[in-house]
Tab-separated table of C-alpha atoms and ligand atoms in Angstrom:
chain	number	residue	atom	x	y	z
S	1	UNK	CA	42.885	40.745	26.243
S	2	UNK	CA	45.953	39.691	24.487
S	3	UNK	CA	45.763	39.310	20.363
S	4	UNK	CA	45.743	35.993	19.041
S	5	UNK	CA	48.286	36.167	16.701
S	6	UNK	CA	46.872	34.605	12.879
S	7	UNK	CA	50.258	33.256	11.593
S	8	UNK	CA	50.901	30.225	9.176
S	9	UNK	CA	51.739	26.927	11.787
S	10	UNK	CA	55.318	26.236	12.744
S	11	UNK	CA	57.789	24.142	10.665
S	12	UNK	CA	57.443	20.991	13.110
S	13	UNK	CA	53.719	20.731	13.119
S	14	UNK	CA	53.495	21.196	9.454
S	15	UNK	CA	56.677	18.527	8.762
S	16	UNK	CA	54.596	16.369	11.276
S	17	UNK	CA	51.248	16.663	9.624
S	18	UNK	CA	52.783	15.700	5.916
S	19	UNK	CA	54.980	12.688	7.777
S	20	UNK	CA	51.329	11.613	8.491
S	21	UNK	CA	49.614	12.236	5.927
S	22	UNK	CA	52.632	10.861	3.735
S	23	UNK	CA	53.240	7.691	5.843
S	24	UNK	CA	49.779	6.497	5.602
S	25	UNK	CA	49.421	7.290	1.676
S	26	UNK	CA	50.398	4.165	0.122
S	27	UNK	CA	48.286	1.943	2.848
S	28	UNK	CA	45.375	4.528	2.001
S	29	UNK	CA	45.586	4.532	-1.495
S	30	UNK	CA	46.113	-0.195	-1.310
S	31	UNK	CA	42.481	0.428	0.883
S	32	UNK	CA	40.750	2.218	-2.042
S	33	UNK	CA	41.630	0.017	-4.128
S	34	UNK	CA	41.070	-3.536	-3.153
S	35	UNK	CA	37.421	-1.566	-2.178
S	36	UNK	CA	36.873	-0.594	-5.332
S	37	UNK	CA	37.807	-3.883	-6.947
S	38	UNK	CA	35.402	-5.629	-5.049
S	39	UNK	CA	32.851	-2.982	-6.321
S	40	UNK	CA	34.537	-3.434	-10.149
S	41	UNK	CA	34.195	-7.630	-9.944
S	42	UNK	CA	30.905	-7.526	-8.737
S	43	UNK	CA	30.811	-12.167	-8.375
S	44	UNK	CA	34.632	-11.175	-6.005
S	45	UNK	CA	33.537	-11.279	-2.538
S	46	UNK	CA	37.060	-10.903	-1.897
S	47	UNK	CA	40.452	-8.406	-2.668
S	48	UNK	CA	43.773	-8.496	-1.673
S	49	UNK	CA	46.884	-6.592	-2.357
S	50	UNK	CA	49.828	-9.258	-1.846
S	51	UNK	CA	53.476	-7.939	-1.801
S	52	UNK	CA	56.569	-9.567	-2.565
S	53	UNK	CA	58.593	-9.779	0.324
S	54	UNK	CA	61.759	-12.718	-1.047
S	55	UNK	CA	60.505	-15.769	-1.177
S	56	UNK	CA	57.501	-14.722	0.721
S	57	UNK	CA	54.092	-12.961	-0.459
S	58	UNK	CA	52.156	-10.973	1.974
S	59	UNK	CA	48.853	-9.800	2.137
S	60	UNK	CA	49.189	-6.559	3.145
S	61	UNK	CA	45.622	-4.886	2.498
S	62	UNK	CA	42.543	-6.900	1.483
S	63	UNK	CA	38.463	-6.354	1.949
S	64	UNK	CA	35.653	-8.640	1.800
S	65	UNK	CA	36.034	-12.205	3.156
S	66	UNK	CA	39.836	-12.023	3.089
S	67	UNK	CA	40.153	-8.306	5.039
S	68	UNK	CA	40.526	-10.343	7.923
S	69	UNK	CA	43.632	-12.722	6.777
S	70	UNK	CA	45.971	-8.892	6.439
S	71	UNK	CA	49.372	-10.059	7.407
S	72	UNK	CA	49.314	-13.904	6.409
S	73	UNK	CA	52.917	-15.330	4.232
S	74	UNK	CA	52.615	-17.272	2.128
S	75	UNK	CA	55.532	-19.253	0.366
S	76	UNK	CA	55.609	-17.549	-3.666
S	77	UNK	CA	56.171	-20.931	-5.125
S	78	UNK	CA	53.646	-24.005	-5.458
S	79	UNK	CA	50.367	-20.997	-5.929
S	80	UNK	CA	48.777	-19.216	-8.725
S	81	UNK	CA	49.564	-15.744	-6.767
S	82	UNK	CA	53.591	-16.432	-6.998
S	83	UNK	CA	53.284	-17.628	-10.629
S	84	UNK	CA	51.829	-14.567	-12.017
S	85	UNK	CA	54.246	-12.357	-10.791
S	86	UNK	CA	57.350	-15.092	-12.317
S	87	UNK	CA	55.779	-15.543	-15.410
S	88	UNK	CA	54.106	-11.698	-15.361
S	89	UNK	CA	51.106	-12.652	-16.746
S	90	UNK	CA	47.532	-12.178	-15.052
S	91	UNK	CA	46.405	-15.812	-14.001
S	92	UNK	CA	42.932	-17.306	-13.589
S	93	UNK	CA	41.893	-20.129	-11.432
S	94	UNK	CA	38.154	-21.190	-12.023
S	95	UNK	CA	38.444	-23.780	-9.710
S	96	UNK	CA	40.949	-24.368	-6.743
S	97	UNK	CA	40.186	-27.744	-6.278
S	98	UNK	CA	41.651	-29.282	-9.208
S	99	UNK	CA	43.789	-26.877	-10.044
S	100	UNK	CA	47.153	-27.873	-10.238
S	101	UNK	CA	49.275	-24.601	-10.356
S	102	UNK	CA	47.611	-23.645	-6.699
S	103	UNK	CA	48.192	-24.240	-3.283
S	104	UNK	CA	45.365	-25.783	-1.969
S	105	UNK	CA	46.064	-25.991	1.819
S	106	UNK	CA	46.200	-21.946	1.570
S	107	UNK	CA	43.366	-21.877	-0.629
S	108	UNK	CA	41.197	-23.830	2.016
S	109	UNK	CA	42.851	-21.913	5.245
S	110	UNK	CA	41.325	-18.539	3.348
S	111	UNK	CA	38.331	-20.277	1.621
S	112	UNK	CA	38.720	-18.802	-2.012
S	113	UNK	CA	37.662	-21.436	-4.327
S	114	UNK	CA	38.074	-19.396	-7.714
S	115	UNK	CA	40.567	-16.482	-8.190
S	116	UNK	CA	42.080	-14.004	-10.556
S	117	UNK	CA	45.999	-12.838	-9.867
S	118	UNK	CA	47.312	-9.616	-11.398
S	119	UNK	CA	51.080	-9.230	-11.096
S	120	UNK	CA	52.469	-5.962	-10.029
S	121	UNK	CA	55.695	-4.458	-11.699
S	122	UNK	CA	57.189	-2.423	-11.487
S	123	UNK	CA	59.860	-1.004	-14.198
S	124	UNK	CA	60.099	-5.248	-14.459
S	125	UNK	CA	60.787	-5.407	-11.271
S	126	UNK	CA	57.848	-8.239	-9.441
S	127	UNK	CA	56.346	-5.866	-6.622
S	128	UNK	CA	52.900	-8.366	-5.735
S	129	UNK	CA	49.586	-9.476	-7.060
S	130	UNK	CA	46.089	-7.601	-7.012
S	131	UNK	CA	43.844	-10.904	-6.229
S	132	UNK	CA	40.370	-11.378	-6.282
S	133	UNK	CA	38.369	-14.193	-4.992
S	134	UNK	CA	35.203	-15.905	-4.792
S	135	UNK	CA	34.158	-18.362	-2.584
S	136	UNK	CA	32.422	-20.985	-5.383
S	137	UNK	CA	33.929	-22.025	-8.348
S	138	UNK	CA	33.797	-20.047	-11.668
S	139	UNK	CA	33.246	-17.388	-10.195
S	140	UNK	CA	35.308	-14.713	-12.927
S	141	UNK	CA	35.069	-14.930	-16.486
S	142	UNK	CA	37.513	-13.837	-19.154
S	143	UNK	CA	36.122	-9.923	-18.898
S	144	UNK	CA	37.013	-9.595	-15.407
S	145	UNK	CA	40.121	-11.001	-16.473
S	146	UNK	CA	40.458	-8.375	-19.248
S	147	UNK	CA	39.829	-5.445	-16.939
S	148	UNK	CA	41.803	-6.105	-14.309
S	149	UNK	CA	44.928	-6.615	-16.740
S	150	UNK	CA	44.672	-3.106	-18.024
S	151	UNK	CA	44.146	-2.112	-14.328
S	152	UNK	CA	47.412	-3.019	-13.041
S	153	UNK	CA	49.847	-0.989	-14.236
S	154	UNK	CA	47.668	2.034	-13.291
S	155	UNK	CA	46.765	0.142	-9.275
S	156	UNK	CA	51.228	-0.361	-9.191
S	157	UNK	CA	51.752	3.289	-10.421
S	158	UNK	CA	49.395	4.603	-7.916
S	159	UNK	CA	51.439	2.614	-5.202
S	160	UNK	CA	54.348	3.572	-6.719
S	161	UNK	CA	53.439	7.673	-6.832
S	162	UNK	CA	52.502	7.399	-3.204
S	163	UNK	CA	55.637	5.376	-1.958
S	164	UNK	CA	57.801	8.096	-4.477
S	165	UNK	CA	56.175	11.231	-2.511
S	166	UNK	CA	56.671	9.741	0.638
S	167	UNK	CA	60.352	9.618	-0.349
S	168	UNK	CA	60.597	12.703	-1.662
S	169	UNK	CA	58.921	14.333	0.938
S	170	UNK	CA	61.252	12.904	3.511
S	171	UNK	CA	64.559	14.037	1.562
S	172	UNK	CA	63.071	17.511	1.296
S	173	UNK	CA	62.531	18.364	4.820
S	174	UNK	CA	66.156	16.439	5.801
S	175	UNK	CA	67.334	18.850	2.719
S	176	UNK	CA	65.805	21.688	4.558
S	177	UNK	CA	67.161	21.413	7.493
S	178	UNK	CA	70.521	20.472	6.710
S	179	UNK	CA	72.513	23.502	6.824
S	180	UNK	CA	74.041	23.462	2.252
S	181	UNK	CA	77.514	22.282	1.085
S	182	UNK	CA	78.836	27.056	2.184
S	183	UNK	CA	76.871	26.539	5.169
S	184	UNK	CA	73.766	28.371	3.257
S	185	UNK	CA	69.730	27.357	4.507
S	186	UNK	CA	69.635	25.038	1.910
S	187	UNK	CA	66.676	26.823	0.533
S	188	UNK	CA	66.574	28.861	-2.332
S	189	UNK	CA	66.951	32.829	-2.196
S	190	UNK	CA	63.607	34.284	-3.203
S	191	UNK	CA	61.500	31.795	-1.720
S	192	UNK	CA	59.816	31.978	1.683
S	193	UNK	CA	61.937	29.518	3.701
S	194	UNK	CA	61.579	25.986	4.483
S	195	UNK	CA	57.566	27.685	5.960
S	196	UNK	CA	56.899	28.197	2.689
S	197	UNK	CA	57.751	25.179	1.127
S	198	UNK	CA	56.314	22.388	3.664
S	199	UNK	CA	53.108	24.822	3.250
S	200	UNK	CA	53.423	24.289	-0.625
S	201	UNK	CA	53.924	20.766	-0.076
S	202	UNK	CA	51.281	20.101	2.753
S	203	UNK	CA	48.694	21.956	1.029
S	204	UNK	CA	49.506	19.996	-2.282
S	205	UNK	CA	49.078	16.399	-0.346
S	206	UNK	CA	45.842	17.402	1.200
S	207	UNK	CA	44.048	20.614	0.469
S	208	UNK	CA	43.310	22.982	3.952
S	209	UNK	CA	46.112	21.241	5.948
S	210	UNK	CA	48.200	23.591	6.492
S	211	UNK	CA	44.885	26.142	7.449
S	212	UNK	CA	43.909	23.991	9.829
S	213	UNK	CA	47.137	23.282	11.789
S	214	UNK	CA	46.923	27.200	12.282
S	215	UNK	CA	43.072	26.809	13.562
S	216	UNK	CA	44.375	24.291	16.153
S	217	UNK	CA	47.510	26.581	17.312
S	218	UNK	CA	45.060	29.471	17.750
S	219	UNK	CA	42.627	27.102	19.668
S	220	UNK	CA	45.518	26.216	21.695
S	221	UNK	CA	46.349	29.042	22.409
S	222	UNK	CA	43.260	30.436	23.607
S	223	UNK	CA	43.104	27.709	25.758
S	224	UNK	CA	47.060	27.901	27.106
S	225	UNK	CA	45.870	31.944	28.118
S	226	UNK	CA	42.241	31.234	28.838
S	227	UNK	CA	41.413	34.145	26.545
S	228	UNK	CA	37.526	34.068	26.669
S	229	UNK	CA	35.488	36.723	27.698
S	230	UNK	CA	32.183	36.144	29.291
S	231	UNK	CA	29.317	37.959	29.280
S	232	UNK	CA	26.426	37.487	30.255
S	233	UNK	CA	22.845	39.246	29.044
S	234	UNK	CA	20.052	38.618	31.941
S	235	UNK	CA	17.036	36.532	31.977
S	236	UNK	CA	14.481	38.359	33.314
S	237	UNK	CA	10.872	37.494	34.742
S	238	UNK	CA	8.724	38.673	32.502
S	239	UNK	CA	5.836	40.042	35.057
S	240	UNK	CA	8.000	41.021	37.951
S	241	UNK	CA	11.091	42.384	35.587
S	242	UNK	CA	13.124	40.970	38.331
S	243	UNK	CA	16.505	39.214	37.132
S	244	UNK	CA	15.991	35.746	37.238
S	245	UNK	CA	19.179	34.600	35.606
S	246	UNK	CA	22.431	35.127	33.631
S	247	UNK	CA	23.073	33.376	30.018
S	248	UNK	CA	26.907	33.365	30.226
S	249	UNK	CA	28.167	33.438	26.345
S	250	UNK	CA	31.581	33.421	25.165
S	251	UNK	CA	33.650	35.841	23.033
S	252	UNK	CA	36.914	34.873	21.700
S	253	UNK	CA	39.500	37.395	21.007
S	254	UNK	CA	40.280	38.147	17.371
S	255	UNK	CA	41.896	38.622	14.542
S	256	UNK	CA	39.770	37.266	13.267
S	257	UNK	CA	36.663	37.726	14.291
S	258	UNK	CA	34.366	34.568	14.260
S	259	UNK	CA	31.140	34.128	16.486
S	260	UNK	CA	31.525	32.104	19.040
S	261	UNK	CA	29.656	29.061	17.331
S	262	UNK	CA	31.537	28.746	14.681
S	263	UNK	CA	34.718	28.719	17.375
S	264	UNK	CA	33.283	25.784	19.031
S	265	UNK	CA	32.765	23.998	15.728
S	266	UNK	CA	36.083	24.694	14.834
S	267	UNK	CA	37.491	23.348	17.994
S	268	UNK	CA	35.476	20.557	17.727
S	269	UNK	CA	36.891	19.745	14.585
S	270	UNK	CA	40.727	19.980	16.097
S	271	UNK	CA	39.909	17.619	18.580
S	272	UNK	CA	39.700	20.445	21.500
S	273	UNK	CA	35.790	20.731	21.645
S	274	UNK	CA	35.726	19.619	24.682
S	275	UNK	CA	38.886	21.182	26.482
S	276	UNK	CA	37.489	24.716	25.046
S	277	UNK	CA	33.581	24.585	26.031
S	278	UNK	CA	34.979	23.336	29.802
S	279	UNK	CA	37.363	26.567	29.437
S	280	UNK	CA	34.271	28.692	28.932
S	281	UNK	CA	32.221	26.820	31.631
S	282	UNK	CA	34.954	27.053	33.997
S	283	UNK	CA	35.138	30.751	33.784
S	284	UNK	CA	31.894	31.682	33.987
S	285	UNK	CA	31.144	29.833	36.946
S	286	UNK	CA	33.884	31.915	38.053
S	287	UNK	CA	31.422	34.866	37.630
S	288	UNK	CA	28.848	33.195	39.966
S	289	UNK	CA	30.723	35.345	42.747
S	290	UNK	CA	29.560	38.766	41.460
S	291	UNK	CA	25.788	37.656	40.596
S	292	UNK	CA	23.321	38.085	43.268
S	293	UNK	CA	23.074	35.027	45.654
S	294	UNK	CA	19.938	34.203	44.209
S	295	UNK	CA	20.340	34.857	40.480
S	296	UNK	CA	21.333	31.617	38.487
S	297	UNK	CA	23.676	31.440	35.732
S	298	UNK	CA	22.892	29.691	32.199
S	299	UNK	CA	26.835	27.707	30.614
S	300	UNK	CA	26.157	25.971	27.361
S	301	UNK	CA	27.362	23.025	27.162
S	302	UNK	CA	27.017	20.390	24.293
S	303	UNK	CA	26.857	16.508	25.188
S	304	UNK	CA	30.031	16.006	25.071
S	305	UNK	CA	31.322	18.537	27.861
S	306	UNK	CA	27.756	17.203	29.619
S	307	UNK	CA	30.070	13.653	29.343
S	308	UNK	CA	33.300	14.831	30.682
S	309	UNK	CA	34.835	13.522	33.865
S	310	UNK	CA	35.944	16.777	34.560
S	311	UNK	CA	32.671	18.948	34.626
S	312	UNK	CA	31.359	17.803	37.869
S	313	UNK	CA	34.356	19.276	39.716
S	314	UNK	CA	34.022	22.615	37.862
S	315	UNK	CA	30.832	23.033	38.990
S	316	UNK	CA	31.509	22.299	42.400
S	317	UNK	CA	33.870	25.242	43.113
S	318	UNK	CA	32.152	27.834	42.673
S	319	UNK	CA	28.081	26.687	43.649
S	320	UNK	CA	27.299	23.645	41.299
S	321	UNK	CA	23.318	24.741	42.562
S	322	UNK	CA	23.087	27.428	40.900
S	323	UNK	CA	24.097	26.323	37.468
S	324	UNK	CA	21.687	25.766	34.532
S	325	UNK	CA	23.607	23.803	31.913
S	326	UNK	CA	21.889	24.896	28.512
S	327	UNK	CA	21.736	21.131	26.355
S	328	UNK	CA	22.710	22.515	22.785
S	329	UNK	CA	22.024	20.901	19.481
S	330	UNK	CA	25.186	21.006	17.971
S	331	UNK	CA	26.200	17.948	18.488
S	332	UNK	CA	23.802	14.385	18.099
S	333	UNK	CA	23.669	12.469	21.463
S	334	UNK	CA	25.740	9.126	20.942
S	335	UNK	CA	23.443	7.529	23.871
S	336	UNK	CA	20.857	9.309	25.457
S	337	UNK	CA	21.901	7.093	28.460
S	338	UNK	CA	24.661	8.393	29.640
S	339	UNK	CA	23.911	11.206	29.253
S	340	UNK	CA	21.016	11.174	31.791
S	341	UNK	CA	22.995	9.208	33.895
S	342	UNK	CA	26.279	12.301	33.410
S	343	UNK	CA	23.406	14.630	33.851
S	344	UNK	CA	21.644	13.109	37.496
S	345	UNK	CA	24.862	13.263	39.044
S	346	UNK	CA	24.975	16.836	38.043
S	347	UNK	CA	20.981	17.233	39.136
S	348	UNK	CA	22.483	15.359	42.378
S	349	UNK	CA	24.507	18.701	43.497
S	350	UNK	CA	21.785	20.598	42.479
S	351	UNK	CA	22.657	21.712	38.591
S	352	UNK	CA	19.604	22.031	36.541
S	353	UNK	CA	19.082	21.500	32.831
S	354	UNK	CA	17.452	23.955	30.086
S	355	UNK	CA	17.192	22.364	26.672
S	356	UNK	CA	18.636	25.244	24.782
S	357	UNK	CA	16.947	27.006	20.956
S	358	UNK	CA	13.766	24.630	21.470
S	359	UNK	CA	12.271	24.070	18.537
S	360	UNK	CA	14.667	24.729	16.188
S	361	UNK	CA	15.510	21.232	14.933
S	362	UNK	CA	13.858	18.168	16.037
S	363	UNK	CA	16.808	17.242	18.314
S	364	UNK	CA	15.277	19.621	20.743
S	365	UNK	CA	12.113	17.620	21.344
S	366	UNK	CA	14.016	14.279	21.714
S	367	UNK	CA	15.879	16.242	24.547
S	368	UNK	CA	13.117	17.255	25.677
S	369	UNK	CA	11.456	14.241	25.673
S	370	UNK	CA	14.077	11.949	26.939
S	371	UNK	CA	15.901	14.279	29.125
S	372	UNK	CA	12.404	16.075	31.323
S	373	UNK	CA	14.844	20.001	31.455
S	374	UNK	CA	13.732	21.811	34.208
S	375	UNK	CA	13.766	25.210	31.924
S	376	UNK	CA	12.930	25.038	27.782
S	377	UNK	CA	14.417	27.671	25.910
S	378	UNK	CA	12.678	28.567	23.383
S	379	UNK	CA	14.686	29.257	20.135
S	380	UNK	CA	14.367	32.824	18.863
S	381	UNK	CA	12.865	32.347	15.752
S	382	UNK	CA	9.273	31.942	17.341
S	383	UNK	CA	10.481	34.741	18.988
S	384	UNK	CA	10.914	37.366	15.997
S	385	UNK	CA	7.881	38.564	14.638
S	386	UNK	CA	5.642	37.060	17.350
S	387	UNK	CA	3.355	39.543	17.732
S	388	UNK	CA	2.057	39.235	14.145
S	389	UNK	CA	2.306	35.786	13.192
S	390	UNK	CA	-0.197	33.598	14.107
S	391	UNK	CA	2.044	30.461	13.830
S	392	UNK	CA	4.295	31.367	15.424
S	393	UNK	CA	1.605	32.624	18.444
S	394	UNK	CA	0.612	28.922	18.113
S	395	UNK	CA	3.652	27.176	18.340
S	396	UNK	CA	5.015	28.750	20.775
S	397	UNK	CA	1.607	28.347	22.973
S	398	UNK	CA	2.424	24.541	21.944
S	399	UNK	CA	5.657	24.766	24.251
S	400	UNK	CA	3.888	26.459	26.818
S	401	UNK	CA	1.662	23.873	27.064
S	402	UNK	CA	4.641	21.032	26.692
S	403	UNK	CA	6.035	22.788	29.184
S	404	UNK	CA	3.257	23.183	31.569
S	405	UNK	CA	2.844	19.239	31.758
S	406	UNK	CA	6.106	18.096	32.072
S	407	UNK	CA	7.117	20.590	34.959
S	408	UNK	CA	9.620	22.707	33.517
S	409	UNK	CA	9.568	26.732	32.999
S	410	UNK	CA	10.268	28.124	29.500
S	411	UNK	CA	11.865	31.823	28.332
S	412	UNK	CA	11.721	33.226	25.217
S	413	UNK	CA	14.859	33.944	23.717
S	414	UNK	CA	15.592	36.719	21.286
S	415	UNK	CA	13.278	39.507	22.217
S	416	UNK	CA	13.756	42.620	20.587
S	417	UNK	CA	10.675	44.487	21.006
S	418	UNK	CA	8.275	45.297	23.090
S	419	UNK	CA	5.459	44.336	21.122
S	420	UNK	CA	7.016	40.420	21.161
S	421	UNK	CA	7.492	40.624	24.566
S	422	UNK	CA	3.745	42.257	25.389
S	423	UNK	CA	2.781	38.686	22.874
S	424	UNK	CA	4.865	36.172	24.515
S	425	UNK	CA	3.835	37.035	28.162
S	426	UNK	CA	0.548	36.954	27.246
S	427	UNK	CA	1.177	33.364	26.133
S	428	UNK	CA	1.632	32.567	29.419
S	429	UNK	CA	5.676	32.692	28.931
S	430	UNK	CA	7.067	33.649	32.371
S	431	UNK	CA	10.867	34.823	31.390
S	432	UNK	CA	12.715	36.088	28.478
S	433	UNK	CA	15.582	37.239	27.353
S	434	UNK	CA	16.908	39.310	24.409
S	435	UNK	CA	18.315	42.518	23.064
S	436	UNK	CA	14.818	44.732	24.278
S	437	UNK	CA	15.165	43.883	27.632
S	438	UNK	CA	19.555	43.664	27.714
S	439	UNK	CA	22.245	43.068	25.391
S	440	UNK	CA	25.428	40.471	26.711
S	441	UNK	CA	27.538	42.657	28.518
S	442	UNK	CA	30.270	41.876	31.169
S	443	UNK	CA	28.707	41.262	34.257
S	444	UNK	CA	29.793	44.683	36.332
S	445	UNK	CA	27.088	46.690	34.048
S	446	UNK	CA	24.564	43.730	34.465
S	447	UNK	CA	24.917	43.781	38.191
S	448	UNK	CA	24.644	47.702	38.001
S	449	UNK	CA	22.033	47.807	35.749
S	450	UNK	CA	19.614	45.298	35.861
S	451	UNK	CA	17.484	46.652	38.751
S	452	UNK	CA	16.808	49.230	35.189
S	453	UNK	CA	15.773	46.839	32.169
S	454	UNK	CA	12.379	47.242	30.151
S	455	UNK	CA	10.173	45.017	30.970
S	456	UNK	CA	7.133	46.640	30.115
S	457	UNK	CA	4.691	47.823	32.256
S	458	UNK	CA	5.783	45.400	35.405
S	459	UNK	CA	3.255	44.719	36.463
S	460	UNK	CA	4.276	43.419	39.979
S	461	UNK	CA	4.582	39.564	41.210
S	462	UNK	CA	1.037	38.052	39.784
S	463	UNK	CA	3.214	34.783	39.587
S	464	UNK	CA	3.544	33.491	42.943
S	465	UNK	CA	6.184	30.413	41.645
S	466	UNK	CA	9.866	30.829	42.048
S	467	UNK	CA	12.171	31.628	39.360
S	468	UNK	CA	13.009	28.244	37.649
S	469	UNK	CA	12.014	25.965	40.481
S	470	UNK	CA	10.041	23.473	38.707
S	471	UNK	CA	7.094	20.863	40.164
S	472	UNK	CA	7.902	18.016	41.487
S	473	UNK	CA	7.477	15.623	39.111
S	474	UNK	CA	10.410	12.500	38.931
S	475	UNK	CA	13.993	12.746	39.766
S	476	UNK	CA	14.558	16.451	39.293
S	477	UNK	CA	16.206	18.081	42.117
S	478	UNK	CA	14.366	21.664	42.397
S	479	UNK	CA	16.855	23.872	44.203
S	480	UNK	CA	15.659	26.464	46.968
S	481	UNK	CA	15.818	30.232	45.023
S	482	UNK	CA	15.428	32.996	47.465
H	501	G	O1	22.307	29.366	21.187
H	501	G	P1	21.913	30.665	21.795
H	501	G	O2	20.615	31.048	22.948
H	501	G	O3	22.613	30.092	23.092
H	501	G	O4	22.326	31.683	21.574
H	501	G	C1	22.858	33.098	22.354
H	501	G	C2	23.174	34.025	20.968
H	501	G	O5	22.136	35.032	20.902
H	501	G	C3	24.075	34.995	22.064
H	501	G	O6	25.138	35.093	20.789
H	501	G	C4	23.296	36.459	21.951
H	501	G	O7	24.549	37.460	21.821
H	501	G	C5	22.279	36.138	21.103
H	501	G	N1	21.009	36.936	21.313
H	501	G	C6	20.974	37.451	22.721
H	501	G	N2	19.627	38.041	22.531
H	501	G	C7	19.346	38.457	21.529
H	501	G	C8	18.215	38.597	20.168
H	501	G	O8	17.209	39.453	21.152
H	501	G	N3	18.527	38.885	19.315
H	501	G	C9	19.972	38.672	18.654
H	501	G	N4	19.637	38.694	17.301
H	501	G	N5	20.274	37.797	19.131
H	501	G	C10	20.063	37.937	20.257
H	502	MN	MN1	21.923	29.096	24.766
């Protein structure tokens, strides 16, 4: 397995990210201004920043009742905004229907009856207007006018600063790219080059952005090189010790050494959650050939991966009917209907469903109720110390009942001691997984050793029920296990 280099994101990516932030900045600031103004002046129902464009004022950013009018252009002449800009003075209109200074037609069009227009000037040059409006007369008082007037400098300062930063950053980039007058690169000696500068700028504008990009690059490299190692951990019948299934567990190359759930979490944040999960699924099903034909392969998948259009084809390649998808808890389910539809397509091809980490959170209970899984994987939290804790025993017992009533099989995860194994078996849990039985290992070593797994006294196959084959209820497609 090749090591992934942990280095800073490359120059173009960093500048690209900076451009994304800076281009959006003046707009983001104006958006925040209009939103906050609506909160500040409680009687306002609309707020807008209008910018001067020759003889016209354009609504560039608006909130509340004015938000639907973004983009409209109104003549400066004959409007209260235009007059406020011209006089460089805050103007207050108590009733637009009787006020000669306003453009009545325009007011009627946008539903404004009273308003305050605050001119925005930069170094004496008119830039635009901040206007708050209301659909009723006399909505504002002298105090509103005073507060808004006081804020004008701050508002124009924020908008100009954002625009200026965008310009300076652009100039800085072009300066660094172009060679200096004597042919030297545009960086100062003693710095770490344009990479360090762009990283500095990026991190000032949006803290952590360079680190995010570096992680994204790492993930892209992992996906491109298909650099995930899949280990398998046996799931056995606790009575017979027979290997029933194996859970495929992804392990990622370092450095840095991160647990798989952290990698998948980072991938999700970077927008690469689905491709990374699908790669793990694809690599896992590739191991099916190496496992005995009766052994199922349990593969973890979030709801987003289950909904991915590519998943059925990936499973089809290698024997969908031997795959058990373990639905993980980490992401919220946007629509159970949608998920059920995707699952029923997968179930038609014989793939079965497990609910992973059951009991760890409330989501797993909803999954069981709404998705009728074929298999319930009882979270390690219940297994740990189950032999000495009556509460854990009673909760586990309740899940055994639930599984029985819904026709699902049940696996105890995380069995670490003989006493835990004995206890879960006594509670009627038929299948188990955990370090006491075997640690995750390469598939070849699992195949070599699974017959020697420790499962207590190995009482033989007492239970006639076939592994993971569920009862007849509802639409489940129980594949045959030989
Ligand atoms: O959430 P899920 O059940 O898929 O998590 C499986 C993880 O639990 C794997 O990373 C695996 O290495 C780990 N694991 C498996 N068996 C045990 C166990 O007995 N004890 C502990 N602490 N971890 C285990
Ligand atoms: Mn799992």
